[in-house]
Coordinates of C-alpha atoms in Angstrom, one line a residue:
G1 CA 0.0 0.0 0.0
A2 CA 1.1 3.5 0.8
E3 CA 4.1 2.3 2.9
F4 CA 5.5 0.4 -0.1
N5 CA 5.2 3.5 -2.3
E6 CA 6.9 5.8 0.3
K7 CA 9.9 3.5 0.5
L8 CA 10.8 3.8 -3.2
P9 CA 13.1 6.5 -4.5
A10 CA 11.1 9.4 -5.9
A11 CA 12.1 8.5 -9.5
E12 CA 10.5 5.0 -9.1
R13 CA 7.3 6.0 -7.4
L14 CA 3.9 5.3 -9.1
A15 CA 2.3 8.3 -7.4
Y16 CA 3.0 11.2 -5.2
S17 CA 1.1 13.0 -2.4
I18 CA 0.3 16.6 -3.0
A19 CA 3.1 17.6 -0.6
E20 CA 5.6 15.3 -2.2
F21 CA 4.7 16.5 -5.7
C22 CA 5.1 20.2 -4.6
A23 CA 8.5 19.4 -3.0
L24 CA 9.7 17.6 -6.1
V25 CA 8.8 20.4 -8.5
G26 CA 9.7 23.2 -6.2
V27 CA 6.4 24.9 -5.7
S28 CA 4.5 25.6 -2.4
R29 CA 1.4 23.7 -1.6
S30 CA -0.4 27.1 -1.4
F31 CA 0.7 27.9 -4.9
F32 CA -0.5 24.5 -6.0
Y33 CA -4.0 25.1 -4.6
T34 CA -4.2 28.5 -6.2
L35 CA -3.9 26.9 -9.6
P36 CA -7.2 26.4 -11.5
E37 CA -8.1 22.7 -11.6
E38 CA -7.5 22.5 -15.3
Q39 CA -3.9 23.7 -14.8
R40 CA -3.1 21.1 -12.1
P41 CA -1.8 17.6 -12.8
R42 CA -4.4 14.8 -12.8
E43 CA -5.2 13.5 -9.3
V44 CA -6.6 10.2 -8.1
R45 CA -8.2 9.4 -4.8
R46 CA -7.1 6.2 -3.0
G47 CA -8.0 5.3 0.5
G48 CA -9.0 8.9 1.3
R49 CA -5.7 10.3 0.0
R50 CA -5.3 12.5 -3.1
L51 CA -2.4 11.3 -5.2
I52 CA -0.8 12.5 -8.4
P53 CA 0.2 9.6 -10.6
A54 CA 3.9 9.7 -11.8
D55 CA 2.8 9.9 -15.4
A56 CA 0.6 12.9 -14.7
A57 CA 3.5 14.6 -12.9
R58 CA 5.8 14.1 -15.9
D59 CA 3.1 15.3 -18.3
W60 CA 2.5 18.5 -16.1
L61 CA 6.3 19.2 -16.2
G62 CA 6.5 18.4 -20.0
I63 CA 9.0 15.5 -19.4
S64 CA 8.8 12.4 -21.5
E65 CA 9.1 9.0 -19.9
A66 CA 12.3 8.3 -21.8
A67 CA 14.0 11.4 -20.5

């Protein structure tokens, strides 16, 4: 579950919490929440948590998976 995901290095994660995503991309959580929903990366809800899938994080940053 979440414990397994959190033990992986950031580059190997399948999904990130909002706080983890913000720390990785260098924006504050308050900045993240001021973005209109259509400008935020795709989010999923799992077990009451809001997560950003790794592919959505790469898409938001404009990074291809091969990079």
